[in-house]
Coordinates of C-alpha atoms and ligand atoms in Angstrom, one line a residue:
X1 CA 1.7 81.4 65.2
X2 CA 2.1 78.0 66.0
X3 CA 5.3 76.6 67.7
X4 CA 7.2 74.1 66.1
X5 CA 7.2 71.8 69.3
X6 CA 3.4 71.9 69.3
X7 CA 3.4 70.6 65.6
X8 CA 6.1 68.1 66.5
X9 CA 3.9 66.9 69.5
X10 CA 0.8 66.8 67.1
X11 CA 2.8 64.6 64.5
X12 CA 3.8 61.9 67.4
X13 CA 0.2 60.7 66.7
X14 CA 0.8 59.8 63.3
X15 CA 2.0 56.2 63.3
X16 CA 3.8 54.2 60.6
X17 CA 1.0 51.8 59.6
X18 CA 3.5 48.8 59.2
X19 CA 6.0 49.6 62.0
X20 CA 3.3 51.0 64.5
X21 CA 5.8 53.8 65.7
X22 CA 5.3 57.5 65.3
X23 CA 6.9 59.0 62.3
X24 CA 8.6 61.6 64.5
X25 CA 10.2 59.0 66.5
X26 CA 11.4 56.8 63.5
X27 CA 12.8 60.1 61.9
X28 CA 10.4 60.2 58.9
X29 CA 9.9 63.9 59.4
X30 CA 12.7 65.4 58.3
X31 CA 12.0 69.1 58.5
X32 CA 9.1 71.4 59.9
X33 CA 9.0 74.9 58.9
X34 CA 6.5 77.5 60.0
X35 CA 5.9 80.9 58.2
X36 CA 3.2 83.0 59.8
X37 CA -0.1 80.6 59.8
X38 CA 1.6 78.5 57.0
X39 CA 3.3 75.0 58.1
X40 CA 5.5 73.0 55.8
X41 CA 6.2 69.2 56.9
X42 CA 8.9 67.6 55.2
X43 CA 8.0 63.6 55.0
X44 CA 11.1 61.5 54.4
X45 CA 10.1 58.2 52.1
X46 CA 12.1 55.4 50.6
X47 CA 10.7 56.7 47.2
X48 CA 8.3 58.9 45.4
X49 CA 6.2 56.0 44.6
X50 CA 6.1 54.9 48.2
X51 CA 2.4 53.2 48.6
X52 CA 2.4 55.1 51.9
X53 CA 2.7 58.5 50.2
X54 CA -0.7 59.7 50.1
X55 CA -2.0 58.0 53.3
X56 CA 0.5 59.7 55.4
X57 CA 0.3 62.8 53.7
X58 CA -3.4 63.2 54.4
X59 CA -2.7 62.2 58.1
X60 CA -0.2 64.6 58.7
X61 CA -2.5 67.5 57.0
X62 CA -5.2 66.2 59.2
X63 CA -3.4 66.5 62.6
X64 CA -1.5 69.6 61.8
X65 CA -4.5 71.7 60.2
X66 CA -6.6 70.9 63.5
X67 CA -4.0 73.0 65.5
X68 CA -4.8 76.5 66.6
X69 CA -2.9 79.2 64.5
X70 CA -2.4 76.9 61.5
X71 CA -4.2 78.0 58.3
X72 CA -2.3 75.8 55.9
X73 CA -0.3 72.8 55.8
X74 CA 1.9 71.6 52.9
X75 CA 3.7 68.3 52.8
X76 CA 6.8 67.9 50.9
X77 CA 8.4 64.7 50.1
X78 CA 12.2 63.9 50.6
X79 CA 13.8 60.9 49.6
X80 CA 15.6 58.8 52.2
X81 CA 19.4 58.2 51.8
X82 CA 19.9 54.5 51.4
X83 CA 21.4 54.3 54.9
X84 CA 18.4 55.7 56.5
X85 CA 16.1 53.5 54.6
X86 CA 18.3 50.4 55.8
X87 CA 18.0 51.7 59.2
X88 CA 14.4 51.8 59.3
X89 CA 13.7 48.7 56.9
X90 CA 16.4 46.4 57.1
X91 CA 16.3 44.0 54.3
X92 CA 15.8 40.3 55.1
X93 CA 19.1 38.7 53.7
X94 CA 18.5 37.2 50.1
X95 CA 18.6 33.6 51.0
X96 CA 19.3 32.2 47.6
X97 CA 22.6 34.2 47.1
X98 CA 24.0 33.9 50.5
X99 CA 27.0 32.0 49.1
X100 CA 27.6 34.3 46.2
X101 CA 30.7 36.2 46.5
X102 CA 30.4 38.7 43.4
X103 CA 27.4 40.3 41.3
X104 CA 28.1 41.4 37.8
X105 CA 25.2 43.0 36.1
X106 CA 25.5 43.5 32.4
X107 CA 23.7 46.8 31.4
X108 CA 23.1 49.0 28.4
X109 CA 21.2 52.1 27.6
X110 CA 19.1 50.6 24.7
X111 CA 18.0 47.1 23.4
X112 CA 19.8 45.2 20.7
X113 CA 23.4 46.3 21.5
X114 CA 24.5 42.8 22.5
X115 CA 23.9 43.0 26.1
X116 CA 22.8 39.3 26.4
X117 CA 25.8 38.1 24.0
X118 CA 28.1 39.7 26.2
X119 CA 26.5 38.3 29.5
X120 CA 26.5 35.0 28.1
X121 CA 30.1 35.1 26.7
X122 CA 31.7 36.9 29.7
X123 CA 30.1 34.5 31.9
X124 CA 31.6 31.6 29.8
X125 CA 35.1 33.5 30.1
X126 CA 34.8 33.6 33.8
X127 CA 34.0 30.0 33.9
X128 CA 37.1 29.1 31.8
X129 CA 39.3 31.1 34.2
X130 CA 38.4 28.7 37.1
X131 CA 35.4 30.7 38.5
X132 CA 32.2 29.3 39.5
X133 CA 29.7 31.2 37.6
X134 CA 25.8 31.7 37.7
X135 CA 23.8 33.6 34.9
X136 CA 20.7 35.2 35.9
X137 CA 18.4 36.6 33.1
X138 CA 16.8 39.3 34.7
X139 CA 15.6 40.8 31.3
X140 CA 12.0 40.4 32.3
X141 CA 10.7 42.0 28.8
X142 CA 12.7 39.7 26.5
X143 CA 14.5 36.8 28.3
X144 CA 16.9 35.6 25.7
X145 CA 19.4 33.5 27.7
X146 CA 17.5 30.2 27.1
X147 CA 17.7 30.6 23.4
X148 CA 21.0 31.6 23.4
X149 CA 22.2 28.6 25.6
X150 CA 19.7 26.2 23.8
X151 CA 17.9 25.7 26.8
X152 CA 14.2 24.2 26.7
X153 CA 13.3 22.6 30.0
X154 CA 11.6 24.3 32.6
X155 CA 13.1 24.8 36.1
X156 CA 12.7 22.5 38.8
X157 CA 11.8 23.0 42.5
X158 CA 13.6 21.2 45.3
X159 CA 12.3 21.8 49.0
X160 CA 10.4 25.0 47.9
X161 CA 13.7 26.4 46.2
X162 CA 14.1 26.9 42.4
X163 CA 17.1 25.0 41.1
X164 CA 19.3 26.5 38.3
X165 CA 19.9 24.5 35.3
X166 CA 23.4 23.8 34.3
X167 CA 24.6 24.2 31.0
X168 CA 28.3 24.7 29.7
X169 CA 29.4 24.6 33.3
X170 CA 27.0 27.7 34.2
X171 CA 24.2 27.6 36.8
X172 CA 21.5 29.3 34.9
X173 CA 18.0 30.9 35.7
X174 CA 15.6 32.9 33.5
X175 CA 12.0 33.7 33.2
X176 CA 12.1 32.2 29.8
X177 CA 12.6 28.9 31.7
X178 CA 9.2 29.3 33.6
X179 CA 6.7 30.0 31.1
X180 CA 6.4 29.6 27.4
X181 CA 9.4 31.1 25.9
X182 CA 7.5 33.1 23.6
X183 CA 5.1 34.5 26.0
X184 CA 5.5 38.4 26.1
X185 CA 6.2 39.7 29.6
X186 CA 4.1 42.6 30.7
X187 CA 5.5 43.4 34.2
X188 CA 4.7 46.5 36.1
X189 CA 7.0 48.2 38.4
X190 CA 6.3 46.7 41.7
X191 CA 5.8 43.1 40.4
X192 CA 9.0 43.4 38.8
X193 CA 11.0 44.4 41.8
X194 CA 9.1 41.4 43.7
X195 CA 9.7 39.0 41.0
X196 CA 13.8 39.8 40.7
X197 CA 13.9 39.7 44.6
X198 CA 12.4 36.1 44.3
X199 CA 14.8 35.1 41.8
X200 CA 17.7 36.1 44.2
X201 CA 15.9 34.8 47.3
X202 CA 14.1 31.6 46.1
X203 CA 16.6 30.2 43.7
X204 CA 19.5 27.9 45.3
X205 CA 22.5 29.5 43.5
X206 CA 24.9 27.8 45.7
X207 CA 28.5 28.8 46.0
X208 CA 29.4 31.0 43.3
X209 CA 32.4 33.3 42.5
X210 CA 30.3 35.2 40.3
X211 CA 26.7 35.7 39.7
X212 CA 26.4 37.5 36.1
X213 CA 23.2 39.4 35.7
X214 CA 21.4 40.3 32.2
X215 CA 19.5 43.4 33.0
X216 CA 16.9 44.7 30.5
X217 CA 18.2 47.6 28.7
X218 CA 17.8 51.2 30.1
X219 CA 17.0 52.7 33.6
X220 CA 13.6 51.3 34.4
X221 CA 12.4 49.5 37.3
X222 CA 14.2 46.2 36.9
X223 CA 17.4 48.1 36.8
X224 CA 16.6 50.0 39.9
X225 CA 15.2 47.0 41.9
X226 CA 18.4 45.0 41.3
X227 CA 20.5 48.1 42.4
X228 CA 18.6 48.2 45.7
X229 CA 18.4 44.4 46.1
X230 CA 22.2 44.2 45.5
X231 CA 24.0 47.4 46.6
X232 CA 27.4 45.8 46.1
X233 CA 26.7 44.8 42.3
X234 CA 29.3 45.7 39.9
X235 CA 28.1 46.8 36.4
X236 CA 29.4 46.2 33.0
X237 CA 28.0 48.6 30.3
X238 CA 27.7 47.4 26.9
X239 CA 27.6 50.1 23.9
X240 CA 28.1 50.1 20.3
X241 CA 30.5 52.7 18.5
X242 CA 27.5 55.0 17.4
X243 CA 25.3 55.2 20.4
X244 CA 27.9 56.4 22.7
X245 CA 26.8 59.9 22.1
X246 CA 23.1 59.2 22.9
X247 CA 21.5 60.2 25.9
X248 CA 20.4 56.6 27.1
X249 CA 23.9 55.5 27.7
X250 CA 24.5 58.4 29.8
X251 CA 21.3 58.3 31.6
X252 CA 21.9 54.6 32.3
X253 CA 25.5 55.4 33.6
X254 CA 23.9 58.3 35.5
X255 CA 21.5 55.8 37.2
X256 CA 24.1 53.4 38.5
X257 CA 26.1 56.3 39.8
X258 CA 23.2 57.6 41.6
X259 CA 22.4 54.2 43.3
X260 CA 26.1 53.9 44.3
X261 CA 26.9 50.9 41.9
X262 CA 30.4 50.8 40.7
X263 CA 30.6 50.6 36.8
X264 CA 33.8 48.5 36.5
X265 CA 34.0 48.9 32.6
X266 CA 32.7 49.7 29.4
X267 CA 32.3 47.0 26.5
X268 CA 32.0 48.4 23.0
X269 CA 30.3 45.8 20.8
X270 CA 30.0 45.3 17.2
X271 CA 33.1 47.6 17.0
X272 CA 34.5 46.4 13.4
X273 CA 34.4 43.7 10.7
X274 CA 37.2 41.7 9.8
X275 CA 36.8 40.3 6.1
X276 CA 39.7 37.9 7.0
X277 CA 41.9 37.4 10.0
X278 CA 44.7 39.6 8.7
X279 CA 42.6 42.2 6.9
X280 CA 42.4 45.7 8.0
X281 CA 39.2 46.1 10.5
X282 CA 36.2 48.0 8.6
X283 CA 34.7 50.2 11.4
X284 CA 31.1 50.0 9.9
X285 CA 29.5 51.9 12.8
X286 CA 32.4 54.7 13.2
X287 CA 35.5 54.8 15.4
X288 CA 36.3 55.8 18.9
X289 CA 33.1 56.1 20.6
X290 CA 33.8 53.7 23.4
X291 CA 37.3 55.3 24.0
X292 CA 35.7 58.8 24.0
X293 CA 33.0 57.6 26.5
X294 CA 35.7 56.2 28.6
X295 CA 37.9 59.3 28.5
X296 CA 34.8 61.4 29.5
X297 CA 33.4 59.0 32.3
X298 CA 36.9 57.7 33.5
X299 CA 35.1 54.1 33.3
X300 CA 37.7 51.6 31.6
X301 CA 37.1 50.3 28.2
X302 CA 37.7 46.5 28.6
X303 CA 37.2 45.6 25.2
X304 CA 36.1 46.0 21.5
X305 CA 34.0 43.0 20.3
X306 CA 34.0 42.7 16.6
X307 CA 30.9 42.0 14.5
X308 CA 31.2 38.5 14.0
X309 CA 29.1 35.8 12.0
X310 CA 29.9 33.0 14.4
X311 CA 29.1 35.2 17.3
X312 CA 25.6 36.0 15.8
X313 CA 25.1 32.1 14.9
X314 CA 26.2 31.1 18.2
X315 CA 23.3 33.4 19.8
X316 CA 20.8 31.7 17.5
X317 CA 21.6 28.2 17.7
X318 CA 22.2 27.9 21.3
X319 CA 26.0 27.4 21.3
X320 CA 27.5 30.4 22.1
X321 CA 31.0 31.4 20.6
X322 CA 33.1 30.8 23.8
X323 CA 31.9 27.0 23.5
X324 CA 31.9 26.6 19.7
X325 CA 35.1 28.6 19.0
X326 CA 37.0 29.3 22.2
X327 CA 40.2 29.9 20.2
X328 CA 38.8 32.5 17.6
X329 CA 39.8 36.0 17.8
X330 CA 36.2 37.2 19.1
X331 CA 36.6 34.8 21.6
X332 CA 39.9 36.1 22.8
X333 CA 38.3 39.7 23.5
X334 CA 35.9 38.0 25.9
X335 CA 38.8 36.1 27.5
X336 CA 40.5 39.5 27.9
X337 CA 37.5 41.2 29.3
X338 CA 37.1 38.1 31.9
X339 CA 40.5 38.5 32.8
X340 CA 40.2 42.3 33.6
X341 CA 37.1 41.8 35.6
X342 CA 39.2 39.4 37.8
X343 CA 42.2 41.7 37.9
X344 CA 39.8 44.6 38.8
X345 CA 38.3 42.3 41.7
X346 CA 41.5 41.2 43.0
X347 CA 42.9 44.9 43.1
X348 CA 39.7 45.9 45.1
X349 CA 40.2 43.2 47.7
Ligands
ADP1 N1 29.3 41.3 18.0 C1 28.4 40.8 17.4 N2 28.6 40.1 16.1 C2 27.6 39.7 15.4 N3 26.1 39.5 15.9 C3 26.0 40.1 17.0 C4 27.2 40.8 17.8 N4 26.6 41.2 19.0 C5 25.3 40.9 18.9 N5 24.9 40.1 17.9 C6 23.5 39.8 17.5 O1 22.8 40.9 17.7 C7 21.4 40.3 18.1 C8 21.2 41.2 19.2 O2 21.9 40.7 20.5 P1 21.8 40.6 22.1 O3 22.8 40.2 22.6 O4 20.3 39.8 22.1 O5 21.3 42.1 22.4 P2 20.6 42.5 23.6 O6 20.7 41.7 24.6 O7 21.2 43.7 23.9 O8 19.3 43.0 23.1 C9 21.5 39.0 18.5 O9 20.9 38.2 17.3 C10 23.0 38.5 18.6 O10 23.3 37.5 18.0
MG2 MG1 19.1 41.0 25.7

């Protein structure tokens, strides 16, 4: 039977191709177990999809199989904790967001629940409370911020950095401002991460109290990329009354818990309809979903937004409700949500 020390010694010859150091020395071999002539080596990687996975696996197999007393080698993959991966591969600081105090990403389980509507109007509500606010449209699959804010011009570059566009007091960047707005984006995982990284690194966001990020729906690569790039990003989760029972909302909440992000609140959109300001609310999509989810998850419900014709029109004509009708009752809900976000942050300081 081969000794563990011998296996360890052999593995010293396997180097990380970028770092040029042995996997043993940098702690990427998290376990070696030997049973008779079978050796199992556990390789710790940043993610299951690491491009190094197959290369390192075959290198490990090669050197360990060559040892006397070894009949078989199995390489198992373990995922590094964020601390381990930060230690090994420290992130270069993201230049563009150096002066941003807080990140607030707006997420949802699925599309069409009003995520962008909430992101835009909450960003405006925070601005009305006196904050300097940026808005990053990270919905790579359907960037709709330019349409909702009536922006038709492309972005400018100054000294190699992208300049956000100013509208309604917000600093705004969207991929819909870089290409034809009707282009369909079909981005694959690694490209998405790279591009989102660039939107944080190469955009001159300047001094901001909040950068509000409109995420694509669900738990795909973009949400994971933002979570990894911005570990302190706060999450606001948008649901509708009828979809709180759905698995995708829970999956989405689960993802952010797993990546260590704090979900600061739920927003229930399309909660009710008022036929007149004093009328009894009609709960078209059912009642109590947001409250139930909040009770179950312990995440506070920050507001219930009515189905509102002005809100829908605002989304289509480029003048959001918080600009066209800031005194309306639907706008008051956004104001209340903005206020609570500020209070939660103040309490956390
Ligand atoms: N509370 C609401 N009342 C009326 N229309 C709404 C409301 N919330 C969203 N909408 C409309 O529903 C559509 C989808 O909203 P959007 O914010 O684009 O969703 P998502 O970003 O989640 O895909 C848009 O036309 C928007 O104007
Ligand atoms: Mg959207």
